[in-house]
mmCIF file of C-alpha atoms in Angstrom:
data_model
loop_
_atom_site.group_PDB
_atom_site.id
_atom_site.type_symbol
_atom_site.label_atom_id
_atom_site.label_comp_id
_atom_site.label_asym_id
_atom_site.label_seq_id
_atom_site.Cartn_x
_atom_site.Cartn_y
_atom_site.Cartn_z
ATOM 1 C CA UNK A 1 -51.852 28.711 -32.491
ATOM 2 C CA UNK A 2 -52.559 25.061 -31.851
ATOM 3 C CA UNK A 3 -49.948 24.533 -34.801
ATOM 4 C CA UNK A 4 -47.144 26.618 -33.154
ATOM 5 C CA UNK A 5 -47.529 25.368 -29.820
ATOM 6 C CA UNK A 6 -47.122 21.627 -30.733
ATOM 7 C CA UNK A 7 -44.078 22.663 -33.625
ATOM 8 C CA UNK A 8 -42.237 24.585 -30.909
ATOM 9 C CA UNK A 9 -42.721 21.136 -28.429
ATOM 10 C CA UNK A 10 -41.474 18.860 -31.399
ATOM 11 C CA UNK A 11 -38.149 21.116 -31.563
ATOM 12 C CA UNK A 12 -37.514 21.544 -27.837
ATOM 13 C CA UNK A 13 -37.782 17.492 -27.651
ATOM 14 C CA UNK A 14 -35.211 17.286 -30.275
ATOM 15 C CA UNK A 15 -32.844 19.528 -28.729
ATOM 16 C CA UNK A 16 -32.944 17.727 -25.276
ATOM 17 C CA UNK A 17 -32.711 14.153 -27.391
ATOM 18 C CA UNK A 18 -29.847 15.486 -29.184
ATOM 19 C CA UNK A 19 -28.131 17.548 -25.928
ATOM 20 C CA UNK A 20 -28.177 13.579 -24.023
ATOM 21 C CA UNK A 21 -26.588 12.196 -27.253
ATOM 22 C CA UNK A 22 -23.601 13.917 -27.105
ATOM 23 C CA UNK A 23 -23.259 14.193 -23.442
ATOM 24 C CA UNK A 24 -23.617 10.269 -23.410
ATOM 25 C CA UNK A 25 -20.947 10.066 -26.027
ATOM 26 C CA UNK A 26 -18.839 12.383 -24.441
ATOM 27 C CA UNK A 27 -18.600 10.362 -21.103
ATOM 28 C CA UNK A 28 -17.993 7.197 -23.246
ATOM 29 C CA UNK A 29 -14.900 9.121 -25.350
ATOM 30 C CA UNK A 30 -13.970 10.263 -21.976
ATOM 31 C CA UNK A 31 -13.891 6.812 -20.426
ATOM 32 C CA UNK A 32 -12.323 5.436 -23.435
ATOM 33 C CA UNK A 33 -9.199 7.301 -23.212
ATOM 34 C CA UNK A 34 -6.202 6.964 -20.836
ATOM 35 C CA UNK A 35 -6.142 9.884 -17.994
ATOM 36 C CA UNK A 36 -2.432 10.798 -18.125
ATOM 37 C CA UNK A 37 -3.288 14.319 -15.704
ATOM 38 C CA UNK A 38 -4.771 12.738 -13.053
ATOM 39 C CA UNK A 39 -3.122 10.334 -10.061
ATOM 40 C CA UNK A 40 -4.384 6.977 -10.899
ATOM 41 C CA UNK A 41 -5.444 5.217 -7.769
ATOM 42 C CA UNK A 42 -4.130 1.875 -6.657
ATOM 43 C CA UNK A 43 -5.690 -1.002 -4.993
ATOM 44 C CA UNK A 44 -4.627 -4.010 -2.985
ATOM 45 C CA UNK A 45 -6.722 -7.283 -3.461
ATOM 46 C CA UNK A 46 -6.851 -11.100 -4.726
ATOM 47 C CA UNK A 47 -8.732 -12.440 -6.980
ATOM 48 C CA UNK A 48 -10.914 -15.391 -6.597
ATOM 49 C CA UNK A 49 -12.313 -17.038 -9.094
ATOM 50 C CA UNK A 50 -15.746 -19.018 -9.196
ATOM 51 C CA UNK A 51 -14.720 -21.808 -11.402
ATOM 52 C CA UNK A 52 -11.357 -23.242 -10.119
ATOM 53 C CA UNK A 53 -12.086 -22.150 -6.378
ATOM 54 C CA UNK A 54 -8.318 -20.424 -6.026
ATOM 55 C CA UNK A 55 -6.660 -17.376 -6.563
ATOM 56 C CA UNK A 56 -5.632 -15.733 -9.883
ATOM 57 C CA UNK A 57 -1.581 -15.441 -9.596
ATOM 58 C CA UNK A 58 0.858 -13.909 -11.860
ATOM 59 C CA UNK A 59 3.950 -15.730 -12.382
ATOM 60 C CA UNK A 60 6.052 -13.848 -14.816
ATOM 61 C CA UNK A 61 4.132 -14.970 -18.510
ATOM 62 C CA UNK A 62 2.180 -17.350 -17.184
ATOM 63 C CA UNK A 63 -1.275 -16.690 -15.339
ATOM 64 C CA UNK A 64 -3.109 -19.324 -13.039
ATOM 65 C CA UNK A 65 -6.404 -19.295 -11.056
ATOM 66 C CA UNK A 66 -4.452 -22.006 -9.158
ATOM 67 C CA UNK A 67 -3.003 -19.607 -5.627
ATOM 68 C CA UNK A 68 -3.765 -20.379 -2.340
ATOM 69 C CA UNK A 69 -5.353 -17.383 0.323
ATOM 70 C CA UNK A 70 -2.463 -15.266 0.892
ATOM 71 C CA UNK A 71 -0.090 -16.481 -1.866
ATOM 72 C CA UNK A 72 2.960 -13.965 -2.743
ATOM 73 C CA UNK A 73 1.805 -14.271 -6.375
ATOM 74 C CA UNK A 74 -1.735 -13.950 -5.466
ATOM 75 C CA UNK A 75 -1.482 -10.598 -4.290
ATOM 76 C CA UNK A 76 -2.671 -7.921 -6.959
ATOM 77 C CA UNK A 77 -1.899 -4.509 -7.593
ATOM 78 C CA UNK A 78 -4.939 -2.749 -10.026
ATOM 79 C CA UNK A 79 -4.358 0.814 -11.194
ATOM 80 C CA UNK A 80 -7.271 2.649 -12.735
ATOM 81 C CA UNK A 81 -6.571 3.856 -15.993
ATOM 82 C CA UNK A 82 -10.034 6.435 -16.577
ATOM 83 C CA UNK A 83 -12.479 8.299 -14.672
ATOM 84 C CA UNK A 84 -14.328 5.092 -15.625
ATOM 85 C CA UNK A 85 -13.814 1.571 -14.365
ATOM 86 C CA UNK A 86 -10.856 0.305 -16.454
ATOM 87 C CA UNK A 87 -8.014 -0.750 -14.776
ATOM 88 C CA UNK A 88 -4.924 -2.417 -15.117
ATOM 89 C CA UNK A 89 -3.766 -5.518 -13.059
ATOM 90 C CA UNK A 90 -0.287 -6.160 -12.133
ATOM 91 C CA UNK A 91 1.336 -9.001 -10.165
ATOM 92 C CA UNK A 92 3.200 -7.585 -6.731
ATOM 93 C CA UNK A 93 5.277 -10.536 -6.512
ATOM 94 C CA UNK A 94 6.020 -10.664 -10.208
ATOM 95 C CA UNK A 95 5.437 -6.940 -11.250
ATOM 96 C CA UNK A 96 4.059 -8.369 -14.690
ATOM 97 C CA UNK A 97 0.753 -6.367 -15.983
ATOM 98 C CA UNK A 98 -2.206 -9.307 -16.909
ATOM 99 C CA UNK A 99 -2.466 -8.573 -20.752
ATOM 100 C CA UNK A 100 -4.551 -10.210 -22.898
ATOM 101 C CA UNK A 101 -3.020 -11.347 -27.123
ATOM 102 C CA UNK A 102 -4.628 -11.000 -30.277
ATOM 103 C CA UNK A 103 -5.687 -15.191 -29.885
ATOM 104 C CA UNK A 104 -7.049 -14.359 -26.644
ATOM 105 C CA UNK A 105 -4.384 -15.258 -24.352
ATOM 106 C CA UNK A 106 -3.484 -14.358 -21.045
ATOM 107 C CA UNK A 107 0.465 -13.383 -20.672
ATOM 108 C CA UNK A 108 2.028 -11.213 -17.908
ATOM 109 C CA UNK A 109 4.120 -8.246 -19.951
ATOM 110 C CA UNK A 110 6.342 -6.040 -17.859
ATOM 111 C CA UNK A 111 4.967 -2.764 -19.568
ATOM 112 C CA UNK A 112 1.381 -2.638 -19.107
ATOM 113 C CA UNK A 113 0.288 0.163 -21.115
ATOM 114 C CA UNK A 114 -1.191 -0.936 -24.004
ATOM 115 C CA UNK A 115 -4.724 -1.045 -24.375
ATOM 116 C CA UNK A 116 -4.193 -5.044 -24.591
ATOM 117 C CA UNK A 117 -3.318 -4.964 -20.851
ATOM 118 C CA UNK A 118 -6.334 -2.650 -19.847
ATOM 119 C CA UNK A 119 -9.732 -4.330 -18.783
ATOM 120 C CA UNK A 120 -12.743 -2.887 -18.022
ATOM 121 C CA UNK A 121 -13.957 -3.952 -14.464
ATOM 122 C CA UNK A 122 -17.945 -5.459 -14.918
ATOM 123 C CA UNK A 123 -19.564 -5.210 -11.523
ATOM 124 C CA UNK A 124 -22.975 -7.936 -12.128
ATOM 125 C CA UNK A 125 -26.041 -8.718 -10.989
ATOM 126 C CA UNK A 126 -24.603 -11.753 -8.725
ATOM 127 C CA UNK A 127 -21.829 -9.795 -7.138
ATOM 128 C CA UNK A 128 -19.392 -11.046 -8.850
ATOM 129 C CA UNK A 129 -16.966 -8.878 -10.794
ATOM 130 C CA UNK A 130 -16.340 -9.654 -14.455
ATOM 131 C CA UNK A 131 -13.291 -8.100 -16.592
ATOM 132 C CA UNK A 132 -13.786 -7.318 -20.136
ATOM 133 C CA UNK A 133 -10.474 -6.923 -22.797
ATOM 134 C CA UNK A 134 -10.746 -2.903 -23.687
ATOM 135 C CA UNK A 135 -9.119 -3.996 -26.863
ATOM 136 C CA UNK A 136 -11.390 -7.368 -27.881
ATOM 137 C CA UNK A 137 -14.899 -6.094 -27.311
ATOM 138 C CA UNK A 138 -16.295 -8.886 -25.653
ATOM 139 C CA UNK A 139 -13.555 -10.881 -24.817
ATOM 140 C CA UNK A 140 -13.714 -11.753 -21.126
ATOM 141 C CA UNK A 141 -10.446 -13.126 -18.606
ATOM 142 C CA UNK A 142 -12.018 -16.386 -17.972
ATOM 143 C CA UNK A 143 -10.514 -19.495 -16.362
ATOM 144 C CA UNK A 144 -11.606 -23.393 -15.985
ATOM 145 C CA UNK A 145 -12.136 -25.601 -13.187
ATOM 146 C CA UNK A 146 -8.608 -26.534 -13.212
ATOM 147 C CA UNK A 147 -7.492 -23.186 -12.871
ATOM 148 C CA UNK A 148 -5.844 -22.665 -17.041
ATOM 149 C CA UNK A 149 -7.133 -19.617 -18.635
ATOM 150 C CA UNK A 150 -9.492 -19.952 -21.290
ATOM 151 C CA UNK A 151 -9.807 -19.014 -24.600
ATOM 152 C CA UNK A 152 -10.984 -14.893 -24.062
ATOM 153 C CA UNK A 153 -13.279 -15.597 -27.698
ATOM 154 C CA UNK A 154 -15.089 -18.313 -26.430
ATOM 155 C CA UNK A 155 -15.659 -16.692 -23.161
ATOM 156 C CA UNK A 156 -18.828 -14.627 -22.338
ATOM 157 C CA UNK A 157 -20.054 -12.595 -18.871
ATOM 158 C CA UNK A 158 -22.655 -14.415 -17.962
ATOM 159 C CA UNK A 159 -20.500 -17.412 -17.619
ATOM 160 C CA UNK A 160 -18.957 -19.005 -14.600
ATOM 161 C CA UNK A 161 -15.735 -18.705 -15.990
ATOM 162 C CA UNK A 162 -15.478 -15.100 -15.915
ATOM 163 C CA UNK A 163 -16.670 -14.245 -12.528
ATOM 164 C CA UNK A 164 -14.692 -13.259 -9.875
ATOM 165 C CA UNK A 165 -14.556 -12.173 -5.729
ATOM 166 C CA UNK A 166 -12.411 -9.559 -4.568
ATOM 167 C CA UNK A 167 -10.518 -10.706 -1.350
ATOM 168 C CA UNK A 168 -8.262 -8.443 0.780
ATOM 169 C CA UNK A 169 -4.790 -9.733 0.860
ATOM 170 C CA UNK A 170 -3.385 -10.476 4.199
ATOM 171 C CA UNK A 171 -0.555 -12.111 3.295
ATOM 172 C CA UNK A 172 0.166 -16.040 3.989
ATOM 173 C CA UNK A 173 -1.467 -17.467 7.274
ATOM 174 C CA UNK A 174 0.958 -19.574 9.455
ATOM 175 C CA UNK A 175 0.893 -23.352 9.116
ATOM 176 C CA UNK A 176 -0.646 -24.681 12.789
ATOM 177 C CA UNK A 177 1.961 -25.650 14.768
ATOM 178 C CA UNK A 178 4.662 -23.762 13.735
ATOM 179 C CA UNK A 179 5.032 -21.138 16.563
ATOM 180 C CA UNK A 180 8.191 -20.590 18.297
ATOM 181 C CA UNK A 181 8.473 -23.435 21.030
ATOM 182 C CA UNK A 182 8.520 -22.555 24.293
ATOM 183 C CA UNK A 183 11.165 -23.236 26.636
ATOM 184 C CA UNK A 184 9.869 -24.948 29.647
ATOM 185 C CA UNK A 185 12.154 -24.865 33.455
ATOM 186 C CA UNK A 186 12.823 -28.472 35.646
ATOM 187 C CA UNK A 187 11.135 -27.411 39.345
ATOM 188 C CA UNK A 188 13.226 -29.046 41.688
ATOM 189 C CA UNK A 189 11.694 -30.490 44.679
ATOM 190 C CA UNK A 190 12.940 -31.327 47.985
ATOM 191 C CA UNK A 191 13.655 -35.214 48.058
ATOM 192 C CA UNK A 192 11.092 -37.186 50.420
ATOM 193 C CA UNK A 193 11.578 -39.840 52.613
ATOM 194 C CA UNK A 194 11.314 -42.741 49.833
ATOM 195 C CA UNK A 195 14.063 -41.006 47.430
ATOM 196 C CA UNK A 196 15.981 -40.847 50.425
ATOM 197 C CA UNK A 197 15.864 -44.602 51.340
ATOM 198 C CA UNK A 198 16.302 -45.817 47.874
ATOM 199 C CA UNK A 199 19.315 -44.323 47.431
ATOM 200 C CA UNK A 200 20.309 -45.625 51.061
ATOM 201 C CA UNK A 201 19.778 -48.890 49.593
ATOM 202 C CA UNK A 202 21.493 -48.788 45.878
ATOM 203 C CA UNK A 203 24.504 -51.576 46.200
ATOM 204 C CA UNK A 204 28.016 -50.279 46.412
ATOM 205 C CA UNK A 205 30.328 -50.586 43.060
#
């Protein structure tokens, strides 16, 4: 009896270890693949990265951490791609998709549906946000103090490099100064006694 009870425990536990195996798997297949049924959902925001203390901007190929707050090129347009958190980034300004090369490059393409212009969005300990290739496993958009990206293979996500703010984009703030001047009126006032006697006393020409 003893036997039977502790056989039939043995089995159940192997059913419920093998049930959360394939669920697990099944939710990582699921986030793995593009969702071409459902409307992907798109979001608004700049990107600010820790190391070079600017903006990420997309400028046709060429991607900088180098943008001002409120830059044209600063302002990013992400699209999810799963149920999960991969997305795709795309330059407003520039409409060029952040894609990442087989030497770990970052180029803008205009077509940004290849898994090499998908990342997965890393949300860490620190707040920061880190984005991971979905194509390089482990191969991280990074960028150095002087705002150049770095080399995705020598990049990892607990480095500075790859960690980045989300910032709303309110477009370019207005240099000081620069309002519309203001037109100011001449009062006229009543001459007084002194006007009147210095112009008494201006010599005839």
């Amino acid at each position: 009896m003893f036997c039977r009870g502790l056989c039939g425990f043995h089995m159940w536990l192997q059913i419920l270890l093998l049930w959360q195996q394939t669920e697990s798997q099944y939710v990582r297949e699921q986030g793995a693949t593009t969702d071409e049924l459902s409307r992907r959902q798109t979001r608004i925001y700049q990107l600010y990265s820790r190391t070079s203390g600017k903006h990420i901007q997309v400028q046709g190929k060429r991607i900088t951490a180098t943008a001002e707050e409120g830059d044209m090129f600063a302002k990013l347009i992400v699209e999810t791609d799963t149920f999960g958190s991969r997305v795709r980034i795309k330059g407003a300004e520039s409409e060029k998709y952040i894609c990442m090369s087989k030497k770990g490059k970052l180029i803008g393409k205009p077509n940004g549906k290849g898994r090499d212009c998908i990342f997965t969005e890393i949300v860490l300990e620190n707040n920061y946000t880190a984005f991971q290739s979905a194509r390089y496993n482990g191969w991280y958009m990074a960028f150095t103090r002087r705002g150049r990206p770095r080399k995705a293979s020598r990049s990892r996500q607990n480095q500075r490099e790859a960690h980045f703010i989300k910032r709303l984009y309110r477009g370019q703030r207005p240099f000081p100064n620069q309002a519309e001047h203001q037109q100011f009126e001449v009062v006229g006032f009543p001459p007084t006694r002194r006007t009147k006697r210095n112009r008494s006393r201006r010599p005839m020409t």
